[in-house]
Amino acid sequence: MQLAAKPVSKEAQIGGELHWDLPSLIARVVVGHWRDCWHALFPLRSLWIAGTLLAVLLCLTVRIEGPAIEKIEDELEIPEQRGSLQLLFGLIQLQVFRDNAATGEFLQSVFLRWALGPIGVLLSLAGTASLMPSFMRSGTAMIVFTSPANRALVVLIRYLGAVLICTLFAGLFVLYTTAAVAWALHCWPGAGLLALGVFCIHLAPFLAISMLLGVWLRRSALALAGSALVWLLCQLANLTYWHVQYFAASTASTHTLVAVAYWLLPKPADMMFLIEQLSGVHSHFSSWPELQWAWDSGKMHVLLSLLTTLLAGGIAATLAGLEAKNAELP
Amino acid sequence: MQPIIECKNVTKSYPGYLWGSKKVTALIDVNWTVFPGQRWLVTGPNRAGKSTLLRLLVSLIRPDAGQVHRSGQLTSCAKTLQGVGYLPEDAHLPGHWRVEALISWVASLHKLPAQRLRLSVAKILHHFQLKDYASAKISQLSRGLRQRVGLACSLVHHPKLVVLDSPCDSLDELGLSQLFEWLRRTVDSQTVIIAQANALAMQHWASHVLELRAGRIVYSGEAEDYFRYRNGRGTPLEDICHAISREAGI
């Protein structure tokens, strides 16, 4: 065997660079990952943009016909003076007996309830389901996984990027629909942006589960179906907990089991209820009585609920990272 | 001297047809040692296990049995990838990236300091004549140009260990000359491993040859002897193998 003429130090062999500008290096690496995520999340962007355009168009066609009643104390006493709220150039007509501002709030609450609630979450899960499976099959993964970057950290960076992009598009949805309502009805309904933070926390654990399934099974459809199923089960566990608390009619063992499930799992029902409270939806729609009771009686620990939901997301994202660490790219 | 690569009794198989019940064995009991400064050509017919061996070296896959050490550590240690440049076979680079941005990002991933990064990227773009395409999207490039970008990505951070899987594929004469020019410039401390089915293309470059057939090593040793045999002017392959076995005490 022919050997090299010069002995080489260990540091030189591994290409060691002891001095580098760490913050700028981290920034370049993170921005590169997020940029890649942005492109990979084309389905998500398309879905949100389509949804936003539809909602904005709907808002722009809003007209109030008939008597516009200002500052009525008890609306139910004067039903004959109702006007009508027309959407899509009169295609949809709703009886209203509110002023412009209340109508605007009502419209926005409809959007917020669904866009930052179940539809928004499921839409985001559908749009991000392919993020990890397509990454694991792409040339990007080949480049990243043959670099000294920590794979678990890479998954976490991409996960954070996906959460931020989802929140950004949900924010744009809220902003544009609010502006459209304001333009159409000459009033600014907007408290919706406050609910965005809760939407972000609500989405985070399920997105992490989607990424975990994506890294593990490498199938977008399975990642979507799995994360949506987990969301449904968590919703069920969450509501069951408040149901049991409300009726106080269960055995001790059932109570403990339900409580353990509640505290360990993310809490989508709590999150949606918080969004309703923050965005004023509760003044137009009634919530689940159990949740309303928990809120009114002070049994709902908002901070703990948010923190445990975030923690569940963190655990799922860490598991996704560990799975990526052991993943093979054949 | 510490070897830069050491494979000990490495076996690797993939799940095959019938939902993975029938396994396809890609490598069987491979023992191989590479020292710093050597220029290895890994050759063999299709499905011999060349790409699998290279993927094991850069931690993309793990062996079923045996161990692979890189710079004295198991390949599961990501830290030792800092000095490694890898070009995969049929590199499908992310199409939405622009050429210069991708090369810079790869250099960042390999922790190249900002001051050296710009210079290195400029140099590699110049060497592979990619300056005119610096702001072009990868998806807009021809296959040959993409291969050149792949080569630039794998070499931009001045790796100490370069692992190239079929680098000559899709390259035109210019691309090949650029590759060989770069290979000619490699210094003694740089170790290069190239997998190429067509061994003769690398005849004048390689210092050592590893030939695989059906996942087993049939030759591992100096290139001179190997090519003497290949060109029909030297020791028969079997005799070389026996000589190596005797040398290794097998």
XYZ file of C-alpha atoms in Angstrom:
580
model
C 0.000 0.000 0.000
C 1.234 3.451 -0.838
C 1.010 5.801 2.075
C 0.891 9.565 2.127
C 4.197 11.301 2.415
C 3.178 13.711 5.150
C 1.474 12.880 8.423
C -1.681 14.902 8.950
C -3.030 16.195 12.236
C -6.413 14.988 13.403
C -7.825 18.479 13.205
C -6.707 18.798 9.621
C -8.185 15.415 8.770
C -11.632 16.414 9.862
C -11.253 19.815 8.270
C -11.499 21.504 11.635
C -12.144 25.241 11.666
C -11.712 26.468 15.176
C -12.572 30.086 14.583
C -15.665 31.190 12.776
C -18.180 33.928 13.147
C -20.869 31.931 14.847
C -23.896 34.286 14.745
C -23.547 35.066 11.050
C -22.894 31.391 10.279
C -26.016 30.316 12.193
C -28.039 33.041 10.462
C -26.877 31.898 7.007
C -27.638 28.247 7.746
C -31.066 28.982 9.281
C -32.071 31.363 6.500
C -31.062 28.719 3.941
C -33.262 26.121 5.637
C -36.221 28.492 5.883
C -35.799 29.485 2.287
C -35.899 25.829 1.330
C -38.983 25.360 3.534
C -40.669 28.322 1.852
C -40.279 26.660 -1.542
C -41.238 23.242 -0.240
C -44.416 24.684 1.279
C -45.855 25.768 -2.050
C -49.043 23.703 -1.434
C -49.554 25.438 1.916
C -49.041 28.883 0.429
C -51.419 28.096 -2.411
C -54.119 26.833 -0.053
C -53.875 29.880 2.231
C -53.718 32.339 -0.665
C -56.756 30.731 -2.305
C -58.636 30.804 1.012
C -57.670 34.415 1.664
C -58.693 35.521 -1.835
C -62.069 33.827 -1.489
C -62.676 35.360 1.929
C -61.602 38.818 0.743
C -63.874 38.587 -2.307
C -66.704 37.525 -0.055
C -66.038 40.474 2.257
C -65.902 42.928 -0.626
C -69.382 41.914 -1.754
C -70.930 42.670 1.633
C -73.796 45.148 1.564
C -76.388 46.040 4.169
C -79.779 46.728 2.662
C -82.791 48.205 4.399
C -82.829 50.132 7.663
C -79.457 50.386 9.322
C -80.286 50.663 12.977
C -77.807 52.380 15.185
C -77.227 51.595 18.859
C -80.254 49.516 19.670
C -80.442 48.403 23.298
C -82.665 45.390 22.802
C -82.666 44.204 19.236
C -85.248 41.477 19.701
C -87.979 43.974 20.466
C -87.955 45.529 17.008
C -87.702 42.662 14.547
C -89.752 44.451 11.900
C -86.945 46.971 11.467
C -84.322 44.423 10.394
C -82.217 45.057 7.359
C -80.519 42.349 5.324
C -76.857 41.477 4.962
C -76.092 40.581 1.365
C -73.098 38.541 0.310
C -71.882 37.669 -3.205
C -73.953 40.442 -4.801
C -77.162 39.359 -3.179
C -76.752 35.619 -3.717
C -76.665 35.052 0.026
C -79.003 37.109 2.213
C -79.014 37.136 6.002
C -81.445 38.994 8.238
C -79.558 41.486 10.386
C -80.556 44.043 12.872
C -77.158 45.446 13.646
C -75.161 48.476 12.730
C -72.184 48.386 10.376
C -69.619 47.855 13.125
C -71.504 44.932 14.644
C -71.995 43.395 11.203
C -68.299 43.755 10.509
C -67.424 42.102 13.826
C -69.897 39.332 13.106
C -68.376 38.658 9.688
C -64.861 38.671 11.021
C -65.804 36.394 13.885
C -67.116 33.854 11.358
C -63.783 33.927 9.557
C -61.689 33.801 12.705
C -63.685 30.995 14.230
C -63.003 28.760 11.262
C -59.782 30.091 9.750
C -57.858 30.148 13.028
C -59.808 27.150 14.285
C -60.335 23.706 12.774
C -60.195 24.715 9.090
C -57.007 26.717 9.535
C -55.275 23.926 11.435
C -56.352 21.162 9.054
C -55.506 23.330 6.051
C -52.043 23.953 7.471
C -51.563 20.254 8.191
C -52.607 19.444 4.616
C -50.233 22.056 3.222
C -47.249 20.957 5.308
C -47.755 17.176 5.140
C -45.263 16.831 2.298
C -42.564 18.958 3.964
C -40.507 16.169 5.536
C -41.271 13.314 3.100
C -40.235 15.469 0.138
C -37.199 16.785 2.035
C -36.026 13.255 2.850
C -36.229 12.345 -0.836
C -34.648 15.550 -2.095
C -31.122 16.539 -2.983
C -31.288 19.053 -0.124
C -31.376 16.230 2.432
C -28.386 14.625 0.730
C -26.477 17.917 1.030
C -27.559 18.624 4.604
C -27.084 15.107 5.946
C -23.552 14.855 4.563
C -22.598 18.075 6.342
C -21.584 18.262 10.008
C -24.921 19.898 10.872
C -26.809 18.165 13.663
C -29.729 16.406 11.972
C -32.058 16.825 14.954
C -31.346 20.547 14.914
C -31.992 20.666 11.170
C -35.446 19.163 11.698
C -36.157 21.617 14.525
C -35.121 24.578 12.350
C -37.355 23.402 9.529
C -40.195 22.792 11.987
C -39.925 26.318 13.358
C -39.821 27.624 9.803
C -43.010 25.754 8.932
C -44.799 27.050 12.063
C -43.734 30.610 11.250
C -44.836 30.342 7.620
C -48.242 28.959 8.657
C -48.665 31.744 11.203
C -47.591 34.322 8.633
C -50.240 33.176 6.160
C -52.903 32.947 8.857
C -51.912 36.489 9.864
C -52.208 37.681 6.284
C -55.630 36.060 6.100
C -56.777 37.925 9.202
C -55.232 41.193 8.007
C -56.682 41.081 4.500
C -60.162 39.983 5.566
C -60.203 42.674 8.242
C -59.152 45.286 5.680
C -61.793 44.037 3.221
C -64.517 44.196 5.870
C -63.325 47.690 6.831
C -63.417 48.796 3.217
C -66.854 47.335 2.566
C -68.545 48.461 5.784
C -66.440 51.496 6.710
C -65.578 50.134 10.130
C -62.453 48.453 11.588
C -63.483 45.255 13.342
C -60.001 44.027 14.105
C -59.132 42.225 17.295
C -58.238 39.106 15.345
C -54.490 39.547 15.325
C -54.441 38.868 19.071
C -55.632 35.341 18.414
C -52.745 34.566 16.059
C -50.379 33.641 18.880
C -52.855 31.070 20.168
C -53.325 29.733 16.626
C -49.550 29.284 16.404
C -49.476 27.355 19.714
C -52.521 25.335 18.656
C -50.914 24.319 15.373
C -47.395 23.663 16.694
C -47.853 20.195 18.272
C -49.835 18.767 15.355
C -47.322 20.088 12.857
C -44.593 18.409 14.907
C -46.544 15.143 14.826
C -46.957 15.521 11.068
C -43.185 16.017 10.747
C -42.462 13.019 12.966
C -44.706 10.838 10.807
C -43.190 12.366 7.669
C -39.630 11.526 8.726
C -40.605 8.089 9.949
C -42.975 6.892 7.216
C -41.870 9.250 4.400
C -45.392 9.426 2.985
C -47.261 12.728 2.813
C -50.689 11.081 2.908
C -49.826 9.108 6.036
C -48.374 12.215 7.703
C -51.579 14.138 6.969
C -53.941 11.346 7.977
C -51.952 10.601 11.132
C -51.696 14.195 12.309
C -55.371 14.883 11.568
C -56.332 11.748 13.502
C -54.182 12.796 16.458
C -55.807 16.257 16.344
C -59.228 14.617 16.452
C -58.250 12.335 19.347
C -56.764 15.251 21.297
C -59.924 17.244 20.690
C -61.923 14.311 22.029
C -59.693 13.915 25.093
C -59.867 17.655 25.748
C -63.662 17.830 25.556
C -64.087 14.622 27.538
C -62.022 16.107 30.357
C -64.261 19.178 30.623
C -67.361 17.053 30.198
C -66.307 14.854 33.128
C -65.479 17.948 35.194
C -68.788 19.591 34.313
C -71.017 16.653 35.188
C -68.748 15.297 37.956
C -70.325 11.916 37.417
C -67.445 9.573 36.763
C -65.504 7.056 38.807
C -62.183 8.057 40.308
C -60.222 5.887 37.883
C -61.983 7.370 34.831
C -61.444 10.828 36.229
C -57.708 10.193 36.682
C -57.358 8.652 33.235
C -59.110 11.560 31.574
C -57.083 14.077 33.582
C -53.788 12.385 32.658
C -54.773 12.402 28.984
C -55.773 16.060 29.232
C -52.521 17.201 30.798
C -50.255 15.099 28.595
C -51.842 15.823 25.228
C -52.169 19.099 23.312
C -55.462 20.867 23.960
C -57.090 21.918 20.684
C -60.513 22.581 22.218
C -58.998 24.900 24.847
C -57.012 26.687 22.147
C -60.063 27.235 19.945
C -62.022 28.475 22.929
C -59.209 30.928 23.739
C -59.214 32.159 20.156
C -62.963 32.761 20.417
C -62.473 34.698 23.641
C -59.620 36.776 22.259
C -61.254 37.655 18.969
C -64.731 38.405 20.265
C -66.320 35.402 18.548
C -68.080 34.500 21.815
C -70.389 37.490 21.484
C -71.799 36.089 18.215
C -71.567 32.314 18.686
C -72.087 30.146 21.710
C -69.203 27.898 22.778
C -69.330 24.407 24.217
C -71.197 24.770 27.534
C -68.549 22.704 29.354
C -65.784 25.016 28.174
C -67.821 28.109 28.940
C -68.453 26.739 32.414
C -64.723 26.018 32.915
C -63.905 29.557 31.805
C -66.575 31.203 33.935
C -65.778 29.177 37.033
C -62.032 29.801 36.639
C -61.217 26.106 36.325
C -59.421 26.577 33.028
C -55.741 27.358 33.634
C -54.974 29.296 30.482
C -51.219 29.569 30.989
C -50.831 25.897 31.927
C -52.982 24.898 28.997
C -50.812 26.923 26.597
C -47.576 25.690 28.130
C -48.501 22.005 28.088
C -49.678 22.301 24.477
C -46.360 23.909 23.574
C -44.482 21.255 25.526
C -46.276 18.470 23.651
C -45.207 20.160 20.400
C -41.632 20.390 21.634
C -41.564 16.705 22.553
C -42.998 15.651 19.176
C -40.501 17.889 17.332
C -37.608 16.441 19.356
C -38.775 12.919 18.510
C -38.907 13.914 14.831
C -35.345 15.195 15.146
C -34.152 11.975 16.769
C -35.888 9.950 14.083
C -34.083 12.004 11.418
C -30.794 11.409 13.216
C -31.206 7.668 12.749
C -32.779 7.877 9.306
C -31.056 6.383 6.285
C -31.074 7.928 2.819
C -30.589 4.953 0.537
C -0.578 6.742 10.662
C -4.271 6.770 11.459
C -6.441 5.727 8.527
C -9.013 8.264 7.362
C -11.439 5.482 6.452
C -11.589 2.030 7.922
C -14.270 -0.534 7.079
C -14.299 -3.681 9.188
C -16.412 -6.653 8.079
C -19.063 -4.360 6.645
C -22.253 -5.933 5.357
C -25.215 -3.986 4.040
C -28.493 -5.089 2.547
C -31.644 -3.288 1.394
C -35.247 -4.380 1.598
C -36.102 -5.757 -1.813
C -39.344 -6.793 -3.440
C -42.334 -8.455 -1.688
C -42.626 -5.659 0.904
C -39.040 -6.005 1.932
C -39.223 -9.697 2.782
C -36.585 -10.558 0.181
C -33.447 -8.627 1.006
C -30.959 -7.469 -1.573
C -27.437 -7.708 -0.256
C -25.323 -4.829 -1.521
C -22.083 -5.407 0.412
C -20.723 -8.571 1.984
C -17.963 -8.589 4.569
C -16.028 -5.636 3.186
C -12.684 -4.778 4.806
C -11.019 -1.667 3.479
C -8.597 0.917 4.777
C -7.842 4.313 3.273
C -4.947 6.472 4.463
C -4.706 10.249 4.101
C -3.380 11.376 0.757
C -4.411 8.293 -1.190
C -6.478 8.541 -4.373
C -8.818 5.570 -4.572
C -10.859 4.464 -7.508
C -13.788 2.256 -6.535
C -14.871 0.362 -9.574
C -16.953 -2.594 -10.647
C -19.964 -3.376 -12.806
C -23.448 -2.018 -12.124
C -25.003 -3.199 -8.843
C -21.589 -4.131 -7.502
C -22.126 -2.027 -4.355
C -19.955 1.005 -5.199
C -22.553 3.652 -4.330
C -23.593 1.760 -1.196
C -20.001 1.747 -0.002
C -19.665 5.491 -0.610
C -22.970 6.223 1.143
C -21.714 4.296 4.152
C -18.615 6.474 4.246
C -20.651 9.707 4.409
C -23.214 8.464 6.976
C -26.197 8.402 4.620
C -26.741 4.753 5.530
C -25.590 2.506 8.357
C -24.029 -0.947 8.026
C -26.095 -3.983 9.015
C -22.973 -5.591 10.394
C -19.412 -4.451 10.931
C -18.106 -0.951 11.520
C -17.110 2.027 9.423
C -14.699 4.531 10.960
C -14.056 7.984 9.547
C -11.099 9.942 10.934
C -10.839 7.451 13.756
C -14.476 7.753 14.797
C -17.581 5.797 13.921
C -19.460 7.312 10.971
C -22.422 8.038 13.258
C -20.338 10.969 14.579
C -21.517 13.899 12.447
C -18.606 16.085 13.577
C -16.158 14.277 11.305
C -18.301 15.193 8.278
C -16.929 18.723 8.490
C -13.965 17.819 6.323
C -15.900 15.673 3.879
C -17.163 16.611 0.436
C -19.632 14.250 -1.198
C -21.099 14.163 -4.666
C -23.966 11.682 -4.908
C -24.612 9.604 -7.974
C -27.049 11.424 -10.256
C -27.099 14.414 -7.887
C -30.609 15.849 -7.997
C -29.920 19.265 -6.576
C -32.803 21.396 -5.274
C -34.091 23.105 -8.426
C -35.388 26.300 -6.816
C -31.951 27.385 -5.563
C -29.739 29.717 -7.524
C -26.281 28.377 -8.276
C -24.215 30.801 -6.203
C -26.684 30.797 -3.304
C -26.655 27.007 -3.124
C -22.871 26.762 -3.185
C -22.620 29.458 -0.480
C -25.183 27.672 1.656
C -23.335 24.369 1.354
C -20.132 26.152 2.388
C -21.996 27.584 5.402
C -23.275 24.141 6.331
C -19.649 23.040 6.413
C -18.877 25.973 8.731
C -16.712 27.915 6.328
C -16.035 31.346 7.861
C -17.642 34.325 6.123
C -14.323 35.808 5.034
C -13.206 32.616 3.322
C -16.664 31.786 2.038
C -16.901 34.519 -0.585
C -13.428 33.821 -1.871
C -13.968 30.069 -1.997
C -17.297 30.420 -3.787
C -15.794 32.810 -6.327
C -12.861 30.461 -6.910
C -14.985 27.372 -7.385
C -17.392 29.222 -9.712
C -14.398 30.327 -11.742
C -12.811 26.875 -11.778
C -15.927 25.097 -13.025
C -16.790 28.022 -15.321
C -20.101 28.604 -13.600
C -19.769 32.377 -13.257
C -22.210 33.014 -16.083
C -24.780 30.819 -14.355
C -24.231 32.160 -10.830
C -27.689 33.684 -10.620
C -29.442 31.010 -12.681
C -31.811 28.596 -11.007
C -30.589 24.984 -10.810
C -33.767 23.824 -12.555
C -32.836 25.943 -15.587
C -29.491 24.193 -16.047
C -28.664 21.246 -18.271
C -27.737 17.927 -16.677
C -24.041 18.470 -17.325
C -24.092 21.924 -15.741
C -25.975 20.547 -12.752
C -23.244 17.949 -12.346
C -20.674 20.751 -12.369
C -22.680 22.593 -9.689
C -22.786 19.344 -7.688
C -19.013 19.070 -7.959
C -18.622 22.700 -6.913
C -20.854 22.064 -3.875
C -18.811 19.064 -2.821
C -15.475 20.873 -3.157
C -16.204 24.465 -2.102
C -15.244 23.947 1.547
C -11.818 22.441 0.743
C -12.609 19.036 2.197
C -9.848 16.756 3.407
C -11.798 13.729 2.254
C -13.553 13.925 -1.101
C -16.041 11.223 -2.013
C -17.363 11.432 -5.572
C -19.895 8.975 -6.927
C -19.699 8.689 -10.724
C -18.474 12.273 -11.215
C -17.769 11.780 -14.924
C -21.408 11.000 -15.718
C -23.138 13.753 -17.712
C -19.957 15.817 -17.972
C -18.861 17.056 -21.374
C -15.215 17.336 -22.359
C -14.885 20.729 -20.697
C -16.432 19.475 -17.477
C -14.177 16.417 -17.506
C -11.082 18.520 -18.080
C -12.099 20.811 -15.197
C -12.585 17.799 -12.951
C -9.237 16.288 -13.916
C -7.548 19.653 -13.526
C -8.928 19.882 -10.027
C -7.942 16.277 -9.284
C -4.425 17.015 -10.563
C -4.161 19.912 -8.127
C -5.133 17.851 -5.080
C -2.462 18.017 -2.461
C -1.007 15.086 -0.576
C -3.107 15.689 2.530
C -6.337 15.479 0.542
C -7.840 12.031 0.194
C -10.046 11.381 -2.802
C -12.323 8.406 -3.343
C -14.100 8.154 -6.676
C -16.595 5.504 -7.686
C -16.704 5.005 -11.416
C -17.872 1.989 -13.393
C -15.517 2.865 -16.229
C -12.158 2.381 -14.527
C -10.050 3.275 -17.554
C -11.245 6.890 -17.394
C -9.383 7.218 -14.103
C -6.359 5.147 -15.012
C -3.808 7.945 -14.847
C -5.171 9.524 -11.732
C -5.785 6.746 -9.196
C -3.090 5.587 -6.808
C -5.193 2.680 -5.560
C -8.100 0.656 -6.883
C -10.881 -1.203 -5.129
C -12.917 -3.450 -7.355
C -16.240 -4.778 -6.191
C -18.339 -7.514 -7.720
C -21.723 -8.494 -6.303
C -20.901 -6.745 -3.065
C -17.554 -8.435 -2.495
C -14.061 -7.037 -2.894
C -12.236 -8.741 -5.742
C -9.260 -6.396 -5.797
C -7.879 -3.854 -3.381
C -4.434 -2.457 -3.927
C -2.176 -0.331 -6.052
C -3.543 1.020 -9.277
C -0.439 0.216 -11.281
C -0.818 -3.548 -10.797
C -4.513 -3.375 -11.403
C -4.252 -1.544 -14.691
C -1.365 -3.751 -15.831
C -3.733 -6.649 -15.460
C -6.656 -4.748 -16.977
C -4.606 -3.837 -20.013
C -3.594 -7.489 -20.390
C 0.071 -6.944 -19.734
C 0.576 -8.058 -16.197
C -0.180 -10.400 -13.362
C -3.545 -12.126 -13.564
C -6.111 -10.769 -11.107
C -6.190 -13.990 -9.081
C -2.444 -13.803 -8.480
C -2.718 -10.205 -7.322
C -5.523 -11.157 -4.936
C -3.453 -14.070 -3.562
C -0.491 -11.753 -3.089
C -2.627 -9.257 -1.187
C -4.137 -12.010 0.927
C -0.662 -13.308 1.756
C 0.438 -9.773 2.647
C -2.582 -9.309 4.901
C -1.977 -12.696 6.510
C -5.361 -14.083 5.474
